[in-house]
mmCIF file of C-alpha atoms and ligand atoms in Angstrom:
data_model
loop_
_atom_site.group_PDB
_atom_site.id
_atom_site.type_symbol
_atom_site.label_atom_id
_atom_site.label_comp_id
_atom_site.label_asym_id
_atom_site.label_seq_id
_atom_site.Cartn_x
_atom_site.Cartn_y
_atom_site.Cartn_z
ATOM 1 C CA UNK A 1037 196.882 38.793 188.081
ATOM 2 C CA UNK A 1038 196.335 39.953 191.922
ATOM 3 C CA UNK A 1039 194.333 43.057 191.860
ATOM 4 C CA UNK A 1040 195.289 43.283 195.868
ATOM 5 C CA UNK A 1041 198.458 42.367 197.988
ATOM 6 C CA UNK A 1042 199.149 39.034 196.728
ATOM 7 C CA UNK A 1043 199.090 37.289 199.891
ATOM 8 C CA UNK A 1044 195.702 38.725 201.002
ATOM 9 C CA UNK A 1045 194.122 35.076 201.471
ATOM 10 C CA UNK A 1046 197.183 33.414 202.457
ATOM 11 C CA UNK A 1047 196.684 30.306 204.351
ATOM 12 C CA UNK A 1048 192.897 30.783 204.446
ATOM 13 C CA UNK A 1049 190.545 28.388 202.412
ATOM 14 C CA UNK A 1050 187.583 29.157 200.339
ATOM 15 C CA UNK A 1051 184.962 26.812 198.673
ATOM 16 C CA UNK A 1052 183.471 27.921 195.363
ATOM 17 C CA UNK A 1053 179.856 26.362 194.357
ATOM 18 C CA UNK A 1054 179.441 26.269 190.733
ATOM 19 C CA UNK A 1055 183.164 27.309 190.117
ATOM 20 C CA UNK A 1056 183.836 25.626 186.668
ATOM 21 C CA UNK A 1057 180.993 28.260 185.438
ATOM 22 C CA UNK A 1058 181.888 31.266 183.356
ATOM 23 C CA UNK A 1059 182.301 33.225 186.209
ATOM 24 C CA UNK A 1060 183.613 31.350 188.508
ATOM 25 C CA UNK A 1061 186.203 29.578 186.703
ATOM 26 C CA UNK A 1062 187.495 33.896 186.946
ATOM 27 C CA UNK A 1063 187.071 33.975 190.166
ATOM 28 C CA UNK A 1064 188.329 30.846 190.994
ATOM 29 C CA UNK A 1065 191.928 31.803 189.268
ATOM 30 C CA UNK A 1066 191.116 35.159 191.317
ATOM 31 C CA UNK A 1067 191.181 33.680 194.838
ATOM 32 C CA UNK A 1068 194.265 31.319 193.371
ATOM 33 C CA UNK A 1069 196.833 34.572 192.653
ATOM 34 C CA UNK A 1070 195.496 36.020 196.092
ATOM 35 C CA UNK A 1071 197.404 32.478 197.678
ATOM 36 C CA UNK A 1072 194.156 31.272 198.839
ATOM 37 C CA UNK A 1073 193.686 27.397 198.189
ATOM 38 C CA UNK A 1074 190.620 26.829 196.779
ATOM 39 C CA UNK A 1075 187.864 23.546 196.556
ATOM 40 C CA UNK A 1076 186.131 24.350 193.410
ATOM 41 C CA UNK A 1077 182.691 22.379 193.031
ATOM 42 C CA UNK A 1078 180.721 21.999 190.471
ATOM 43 C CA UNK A 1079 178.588 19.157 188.970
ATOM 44 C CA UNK A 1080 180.458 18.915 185.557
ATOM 45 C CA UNK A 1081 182.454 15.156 185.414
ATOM 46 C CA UNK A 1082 185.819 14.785 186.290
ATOM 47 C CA UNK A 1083 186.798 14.473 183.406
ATOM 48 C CA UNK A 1084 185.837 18.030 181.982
ATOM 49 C CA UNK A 1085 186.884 19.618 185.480
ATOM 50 C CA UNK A 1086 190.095 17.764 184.520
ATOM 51 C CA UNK A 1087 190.168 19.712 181.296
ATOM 52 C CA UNK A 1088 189.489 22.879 182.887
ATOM 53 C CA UNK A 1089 191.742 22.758 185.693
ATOM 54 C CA UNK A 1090 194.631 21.941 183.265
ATOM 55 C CA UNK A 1091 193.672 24.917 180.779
ATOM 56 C CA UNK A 1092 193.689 27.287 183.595
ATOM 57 C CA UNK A 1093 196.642 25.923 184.715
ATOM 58 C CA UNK A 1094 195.551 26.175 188.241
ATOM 59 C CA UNK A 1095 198.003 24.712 190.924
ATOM 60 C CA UNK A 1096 197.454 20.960 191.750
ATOM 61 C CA UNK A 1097 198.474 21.687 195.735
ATOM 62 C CA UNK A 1098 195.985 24.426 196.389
ATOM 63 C CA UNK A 1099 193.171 23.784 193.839
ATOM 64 C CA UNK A 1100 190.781 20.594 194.438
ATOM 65 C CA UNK A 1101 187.869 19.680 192.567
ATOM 66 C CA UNK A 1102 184.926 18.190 194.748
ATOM 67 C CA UNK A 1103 182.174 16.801 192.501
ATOM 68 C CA UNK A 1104 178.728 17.764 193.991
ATOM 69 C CA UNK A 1105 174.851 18.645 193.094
ATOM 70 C CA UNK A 1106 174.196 21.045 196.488
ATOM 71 C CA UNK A 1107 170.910 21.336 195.562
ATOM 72 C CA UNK A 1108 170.975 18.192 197.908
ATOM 73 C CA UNK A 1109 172.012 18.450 201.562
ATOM 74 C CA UNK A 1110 173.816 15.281 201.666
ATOM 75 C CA UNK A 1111 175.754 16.582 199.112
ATOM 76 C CA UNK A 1112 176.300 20.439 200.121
ATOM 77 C CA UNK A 1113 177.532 18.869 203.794
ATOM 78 C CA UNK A 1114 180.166 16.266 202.155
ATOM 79 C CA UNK A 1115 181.638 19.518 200.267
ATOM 80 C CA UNK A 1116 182.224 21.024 203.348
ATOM 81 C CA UNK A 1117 183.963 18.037 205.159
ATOM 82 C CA UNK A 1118 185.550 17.191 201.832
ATOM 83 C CA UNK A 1119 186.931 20.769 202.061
ATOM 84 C CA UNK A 1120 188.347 20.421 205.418
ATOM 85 C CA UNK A 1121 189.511 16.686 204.310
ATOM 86 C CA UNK A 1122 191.849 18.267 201.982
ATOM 87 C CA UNK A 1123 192.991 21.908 203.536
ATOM 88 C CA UNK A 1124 192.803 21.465 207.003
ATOM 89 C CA UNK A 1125 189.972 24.299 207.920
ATOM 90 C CA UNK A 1126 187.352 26.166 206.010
ATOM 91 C CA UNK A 1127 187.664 29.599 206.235
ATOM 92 C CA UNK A 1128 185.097 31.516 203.294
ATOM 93 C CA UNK A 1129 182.245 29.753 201.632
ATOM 94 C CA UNK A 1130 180.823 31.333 198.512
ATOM 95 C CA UNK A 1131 177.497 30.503 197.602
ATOM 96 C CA UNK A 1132 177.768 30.698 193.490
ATOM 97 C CA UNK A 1133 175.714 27.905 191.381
ATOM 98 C CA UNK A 1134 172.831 29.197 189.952
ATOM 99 C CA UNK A 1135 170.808 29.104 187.056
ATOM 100 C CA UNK A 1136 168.528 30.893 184.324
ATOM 101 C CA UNK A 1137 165.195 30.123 182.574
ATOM 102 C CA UNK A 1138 163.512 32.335 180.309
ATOM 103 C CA UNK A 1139 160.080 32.745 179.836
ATOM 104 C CA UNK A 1140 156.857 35.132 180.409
ATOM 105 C CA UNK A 1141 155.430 34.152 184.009
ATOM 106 C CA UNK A 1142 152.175 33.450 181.962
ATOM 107 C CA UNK A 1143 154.306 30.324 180.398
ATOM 108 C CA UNK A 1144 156.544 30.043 183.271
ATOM 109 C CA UNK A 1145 156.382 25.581 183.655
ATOM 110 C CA UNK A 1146 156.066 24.373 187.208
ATOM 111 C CA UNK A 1147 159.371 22.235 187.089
ATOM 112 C CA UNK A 1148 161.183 25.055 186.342
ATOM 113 C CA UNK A 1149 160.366 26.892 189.112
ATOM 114 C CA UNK A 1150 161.094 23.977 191.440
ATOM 115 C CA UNK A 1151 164.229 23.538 189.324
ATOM 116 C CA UNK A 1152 165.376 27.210 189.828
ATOM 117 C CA UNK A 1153 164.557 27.655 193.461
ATOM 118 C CA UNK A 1154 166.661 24.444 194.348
ATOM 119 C CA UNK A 1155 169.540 25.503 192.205
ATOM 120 C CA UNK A 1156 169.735 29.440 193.245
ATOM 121 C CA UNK A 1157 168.013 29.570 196.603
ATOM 122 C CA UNK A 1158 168.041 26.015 198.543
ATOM 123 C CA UNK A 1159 171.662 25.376 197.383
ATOM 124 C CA UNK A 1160 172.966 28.558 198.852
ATOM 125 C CA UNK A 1161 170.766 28.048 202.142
ATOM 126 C CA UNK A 1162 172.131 24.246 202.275
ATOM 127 C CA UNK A 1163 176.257 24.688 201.885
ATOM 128 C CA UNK A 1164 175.571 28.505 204.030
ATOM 129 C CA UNK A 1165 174.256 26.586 206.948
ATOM 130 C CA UNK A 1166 176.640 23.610 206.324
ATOM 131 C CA UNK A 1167 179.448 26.104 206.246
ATOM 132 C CA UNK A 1168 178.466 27.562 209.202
ATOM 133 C CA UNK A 1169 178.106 24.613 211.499
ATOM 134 C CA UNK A 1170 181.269 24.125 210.579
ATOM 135 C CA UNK A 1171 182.644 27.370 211.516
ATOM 136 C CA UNK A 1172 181.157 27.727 214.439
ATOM 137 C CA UNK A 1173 182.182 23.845 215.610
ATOM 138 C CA UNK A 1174 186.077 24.688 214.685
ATOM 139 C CA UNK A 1175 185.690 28.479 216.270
ATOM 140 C CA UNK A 1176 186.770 30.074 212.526
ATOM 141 C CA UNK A 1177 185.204 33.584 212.445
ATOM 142 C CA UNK A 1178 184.578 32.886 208.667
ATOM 143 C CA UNK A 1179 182.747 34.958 205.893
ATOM 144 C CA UNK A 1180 179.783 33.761 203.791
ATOM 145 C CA UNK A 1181 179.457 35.127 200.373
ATOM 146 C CA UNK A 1182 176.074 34.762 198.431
ATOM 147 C CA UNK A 1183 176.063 35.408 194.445
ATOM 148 C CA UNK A 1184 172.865 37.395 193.740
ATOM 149 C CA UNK A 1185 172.486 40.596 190.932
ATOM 150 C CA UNK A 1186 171.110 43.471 191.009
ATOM 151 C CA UNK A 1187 167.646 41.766 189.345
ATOM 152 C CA UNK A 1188 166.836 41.268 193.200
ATOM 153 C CA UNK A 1189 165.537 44.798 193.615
ATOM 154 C CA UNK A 1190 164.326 45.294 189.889
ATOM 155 C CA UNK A 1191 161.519 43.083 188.145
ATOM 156 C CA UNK A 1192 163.745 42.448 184.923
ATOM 157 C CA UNK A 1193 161.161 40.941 182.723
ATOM 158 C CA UNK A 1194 160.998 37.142 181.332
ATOM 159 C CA UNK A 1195 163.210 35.774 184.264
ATOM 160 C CA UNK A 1196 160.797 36.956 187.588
ATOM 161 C CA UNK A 1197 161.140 33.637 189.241
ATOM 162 C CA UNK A 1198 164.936 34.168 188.768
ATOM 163 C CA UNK A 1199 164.970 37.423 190.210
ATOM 164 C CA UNK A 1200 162.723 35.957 193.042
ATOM 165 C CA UNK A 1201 165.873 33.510 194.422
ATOM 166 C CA UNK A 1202 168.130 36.639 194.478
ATOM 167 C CA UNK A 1203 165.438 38.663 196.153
ATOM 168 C CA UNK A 1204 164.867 35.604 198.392
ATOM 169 C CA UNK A 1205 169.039 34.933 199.135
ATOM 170 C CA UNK A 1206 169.012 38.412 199.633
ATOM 171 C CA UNK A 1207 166.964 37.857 203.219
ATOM 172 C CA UNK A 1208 168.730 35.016 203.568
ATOM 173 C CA UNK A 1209 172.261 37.177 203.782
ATOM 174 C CA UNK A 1210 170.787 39.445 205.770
ATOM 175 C CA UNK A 1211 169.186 36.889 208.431
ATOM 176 C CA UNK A 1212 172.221 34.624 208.616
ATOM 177 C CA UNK A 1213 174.129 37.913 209.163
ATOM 178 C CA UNK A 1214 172.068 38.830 212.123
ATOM 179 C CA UNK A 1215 172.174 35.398 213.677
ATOM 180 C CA UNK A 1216 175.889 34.317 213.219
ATOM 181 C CA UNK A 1217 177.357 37.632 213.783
ATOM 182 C CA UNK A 1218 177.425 36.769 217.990
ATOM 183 C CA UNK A 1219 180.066 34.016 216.164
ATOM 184 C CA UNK A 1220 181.823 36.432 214.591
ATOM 185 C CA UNK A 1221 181.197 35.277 211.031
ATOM 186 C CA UNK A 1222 180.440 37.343 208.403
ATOM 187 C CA UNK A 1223 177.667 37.064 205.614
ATOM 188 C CA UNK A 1224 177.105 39.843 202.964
ATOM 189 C CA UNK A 1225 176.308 38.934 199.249
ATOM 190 C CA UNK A 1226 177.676 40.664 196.002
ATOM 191 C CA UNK A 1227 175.609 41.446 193.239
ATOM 192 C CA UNK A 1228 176.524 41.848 189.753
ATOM 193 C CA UNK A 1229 174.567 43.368 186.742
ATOM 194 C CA UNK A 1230 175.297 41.967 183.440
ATOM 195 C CA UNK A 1231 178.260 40.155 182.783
ATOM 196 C CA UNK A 1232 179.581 39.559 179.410
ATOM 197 C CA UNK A 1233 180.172 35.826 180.421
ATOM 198 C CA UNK A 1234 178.003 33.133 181.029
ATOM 199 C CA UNK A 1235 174.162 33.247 181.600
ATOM 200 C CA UNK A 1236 173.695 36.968 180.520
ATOM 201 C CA UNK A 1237 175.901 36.585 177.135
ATOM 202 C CA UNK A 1238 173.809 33.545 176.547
ATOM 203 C CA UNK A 1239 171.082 35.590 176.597
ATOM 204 C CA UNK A 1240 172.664 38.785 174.757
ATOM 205 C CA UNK A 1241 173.656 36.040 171.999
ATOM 206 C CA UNK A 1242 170.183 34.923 171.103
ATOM 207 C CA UNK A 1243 167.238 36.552 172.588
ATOM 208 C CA UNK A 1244 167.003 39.871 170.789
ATOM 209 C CA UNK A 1245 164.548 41.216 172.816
ATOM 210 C CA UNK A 1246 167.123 40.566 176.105
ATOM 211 C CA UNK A 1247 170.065 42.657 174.332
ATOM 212 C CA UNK A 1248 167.547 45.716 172.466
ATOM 213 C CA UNK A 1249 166.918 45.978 176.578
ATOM 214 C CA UNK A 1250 169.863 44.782 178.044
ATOM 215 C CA UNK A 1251 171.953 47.840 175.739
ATOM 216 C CA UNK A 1252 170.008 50.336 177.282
ATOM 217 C CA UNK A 1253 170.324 48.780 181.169
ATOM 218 C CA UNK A 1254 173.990 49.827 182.070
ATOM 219 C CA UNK A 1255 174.522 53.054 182.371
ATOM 220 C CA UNK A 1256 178.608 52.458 182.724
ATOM 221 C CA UNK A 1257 177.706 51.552 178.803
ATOM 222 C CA UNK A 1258 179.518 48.346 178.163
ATOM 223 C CA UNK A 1259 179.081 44.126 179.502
ATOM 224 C CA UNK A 1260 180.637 43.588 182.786
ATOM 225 C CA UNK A 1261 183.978 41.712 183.149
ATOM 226 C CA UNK A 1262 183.525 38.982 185.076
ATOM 227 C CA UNK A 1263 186.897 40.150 186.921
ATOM 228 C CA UNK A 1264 184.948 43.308 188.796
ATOM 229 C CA UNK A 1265 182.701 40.184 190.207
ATOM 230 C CA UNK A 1266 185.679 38.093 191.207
ATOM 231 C CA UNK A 1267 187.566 41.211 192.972
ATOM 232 C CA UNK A 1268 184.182 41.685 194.829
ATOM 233 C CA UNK A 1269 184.695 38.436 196.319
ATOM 234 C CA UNK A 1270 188.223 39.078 196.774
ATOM 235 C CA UNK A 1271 187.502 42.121 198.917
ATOM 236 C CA UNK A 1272 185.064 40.587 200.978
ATOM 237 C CA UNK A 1273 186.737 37.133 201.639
ATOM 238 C CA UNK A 1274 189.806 39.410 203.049
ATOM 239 C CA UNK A 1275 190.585 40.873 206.044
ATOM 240 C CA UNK A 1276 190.009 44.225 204.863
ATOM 241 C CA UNK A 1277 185.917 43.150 204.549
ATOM 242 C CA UNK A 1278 186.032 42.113 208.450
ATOM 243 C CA UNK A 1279 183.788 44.960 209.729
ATOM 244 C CA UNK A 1280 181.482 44.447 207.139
ATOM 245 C CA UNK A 1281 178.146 42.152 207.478
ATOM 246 C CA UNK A 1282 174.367 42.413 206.231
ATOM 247 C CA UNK A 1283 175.527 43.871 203.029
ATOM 248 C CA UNK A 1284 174.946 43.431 199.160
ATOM 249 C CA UNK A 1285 177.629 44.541 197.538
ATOM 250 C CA UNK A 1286 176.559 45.858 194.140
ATOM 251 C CA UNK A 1287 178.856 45.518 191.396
ATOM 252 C CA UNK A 1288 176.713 46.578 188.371
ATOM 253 C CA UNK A 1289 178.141 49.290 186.206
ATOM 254 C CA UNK A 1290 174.713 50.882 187.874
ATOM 255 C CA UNK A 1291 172.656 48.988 186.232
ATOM 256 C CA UNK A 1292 170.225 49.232 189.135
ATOM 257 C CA UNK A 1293 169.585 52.539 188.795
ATOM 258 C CA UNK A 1294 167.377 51.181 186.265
ATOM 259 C CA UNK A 1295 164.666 52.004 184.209
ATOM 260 C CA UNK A 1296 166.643 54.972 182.257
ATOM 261 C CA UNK A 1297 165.636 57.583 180.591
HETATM 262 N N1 NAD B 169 176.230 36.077 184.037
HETATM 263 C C1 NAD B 169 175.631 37.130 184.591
HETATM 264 O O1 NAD B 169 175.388 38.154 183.953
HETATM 265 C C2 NAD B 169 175.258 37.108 186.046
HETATM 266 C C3 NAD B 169 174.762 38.287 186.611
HETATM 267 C C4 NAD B 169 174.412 38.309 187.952
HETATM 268 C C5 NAD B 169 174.567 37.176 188.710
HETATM 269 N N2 NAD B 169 175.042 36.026 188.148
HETATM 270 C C6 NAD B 169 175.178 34.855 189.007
HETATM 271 O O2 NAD B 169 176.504 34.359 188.937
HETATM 272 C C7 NAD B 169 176.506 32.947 189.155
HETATM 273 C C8 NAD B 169 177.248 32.244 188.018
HETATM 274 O O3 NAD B 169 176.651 32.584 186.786
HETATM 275 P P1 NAD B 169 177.335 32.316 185.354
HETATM 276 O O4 NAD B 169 176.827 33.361 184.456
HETATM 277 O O5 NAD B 169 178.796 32.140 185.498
HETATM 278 O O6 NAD B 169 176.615 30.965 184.933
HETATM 279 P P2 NAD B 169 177.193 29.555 184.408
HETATM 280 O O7 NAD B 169 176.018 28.814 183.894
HETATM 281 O O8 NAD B 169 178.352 29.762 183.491
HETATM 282 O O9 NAD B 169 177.742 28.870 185.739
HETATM 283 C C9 NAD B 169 176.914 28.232 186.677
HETATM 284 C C10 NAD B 169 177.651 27.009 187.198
HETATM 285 O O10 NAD B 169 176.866 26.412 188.254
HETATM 286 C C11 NAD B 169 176.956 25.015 188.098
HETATM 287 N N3 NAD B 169 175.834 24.346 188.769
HETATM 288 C C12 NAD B 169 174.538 24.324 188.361
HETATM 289 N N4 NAD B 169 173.814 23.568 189.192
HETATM 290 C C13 NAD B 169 174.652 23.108 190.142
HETATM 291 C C14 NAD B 169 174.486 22.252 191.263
HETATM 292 N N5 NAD B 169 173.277 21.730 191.562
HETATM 293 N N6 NAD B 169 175.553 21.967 192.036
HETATM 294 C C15 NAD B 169 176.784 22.480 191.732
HETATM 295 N N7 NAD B 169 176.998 23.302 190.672
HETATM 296 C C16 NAD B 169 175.948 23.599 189.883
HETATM 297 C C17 NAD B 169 176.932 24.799 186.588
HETATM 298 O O11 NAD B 169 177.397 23.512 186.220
HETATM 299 C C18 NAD B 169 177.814 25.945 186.105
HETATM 300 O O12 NAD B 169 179.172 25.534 185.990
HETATM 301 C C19 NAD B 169 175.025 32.542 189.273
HETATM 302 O O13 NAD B 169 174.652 32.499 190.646
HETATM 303 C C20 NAD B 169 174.304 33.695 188.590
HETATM 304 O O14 NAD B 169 172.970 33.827 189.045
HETATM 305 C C21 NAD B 169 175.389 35.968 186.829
#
């Protein structure tokens, strides 16, 4: 269901990393009933995006799936051209894979935090900048959307070197803002709190210390719907987002207004 005019991303085209996620498999059908046509990667098999695609019932002629791990550059710069293979023009890139390791920093292994800062932070530096050559070789005043959360401003416990690649993305928005705006594209991030899909229910499912915390931490009082994230993106990808730059969007239920009494 549109939350906006229907045709608010008519003709344009958006690429979604990590779109066959819990999330963004939402936001994905999001973009789709705004008339956008969408590449959706992800580094699931064919196969399952197969599966998914069909169960979402997401239109064959403006829905593509483009297998990638953007974690490598390579990779993150044949999504791009794949994009503009199949569309015609690039137009919005979000910026969504990302991952989630518990532990205590005293146990925190070293792969994992090479692991983490490829999948949340180089990713979203590699398709941004690939994105953005391309924009700027075409002429497309285009926007840039980074997925952080609020845990970039707050030091939510057993996940720091998470919250360290949103903290990190979030300087990234802000300096790719400041250098492409003389282009005319536009880079602003939206951050979500906790979202009853995906990384955060997998967490509220079976780490009881998360959820004793995690109850207390939105002050709305009940799990985000991942739809509140995908209108986010909505709103920014439009036209009605196109004197806005620099900016993390907080979509939280005020969960940042964190710790609570
Ligand atoms: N769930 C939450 O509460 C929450 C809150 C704030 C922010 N976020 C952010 O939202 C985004 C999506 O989270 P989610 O909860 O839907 O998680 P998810 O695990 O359901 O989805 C992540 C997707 O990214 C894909 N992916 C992982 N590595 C990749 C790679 N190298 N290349 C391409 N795709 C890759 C995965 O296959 C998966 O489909 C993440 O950036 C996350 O940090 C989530």
């Amino acid at each position: 269901m549109p939350t906006f005019a229907s045709d608010c991303l008519k003709d344009r085209t958006v690429l979604i990393t990590g779109g066959l996620g819990a999330i963004g498999q939402v936001v994905v059908g999001r973009l789709l009933a705004h008339s956008a046509r969408v590449a959706v990667n992800d580094i699931l098999n064919e196969e399952t995006a197969r599966q998914i695609f069909d169960q979402q019932k997401w239109p064959v002629d403006r829905a593509r799936y483009v297998r990638a791990d953007v974690t490598q550059a390579r990779e993150a710069q044949r999504l791009v051209q794949e994009t503009i293979t199949a569309f015609g023009r690039l137009d919005v890139a979000l910026c969504h894979a990302g991952m989630a390791h518990t532990s205590s920093i005293l146990d925190y292994p070293e792969a994992e935090w090479d692991k983490i800062l490829a999948v949340n932070l180089k990713s979203a530096f590699l398709v941004a900048q690939a994105a953005a050559r391309s924009m700027v070789k075409h002429g497309v005043k285009g926007k840039i959307i980074f997925t952080s959360s609020w845990v970039q401003d707050v030091p939510w416990p057993d996940i720091t070197p998470y919250n360290v690649t949103k903290s990190g993305m979030k300087m990234l928005m802000r300096g790719m803002a400041r250098e492409l705006a003389a282009h005319g594209i536009r880079v602003n991030a939206v951050a979500p709190g906790i979202v009853g899909v995906g990384m955060a229910k997998r967490q509220w499912d079976t780490e009881p210390d998360y959820r004793r915390r995690a109850e207390k931490a939105i002050p709305l009082g009940y799990l985000q719907p991942p739809e509140s994230v995908a209108d986010a993106m909505v709103f920014l990808s439009s036209d009605a987002a196109d004197y806005i730059t620099g900016v993390t969007l907080l979509v939280d239920g005020g969960a940042s207004l964190y710790p609570m009494d």
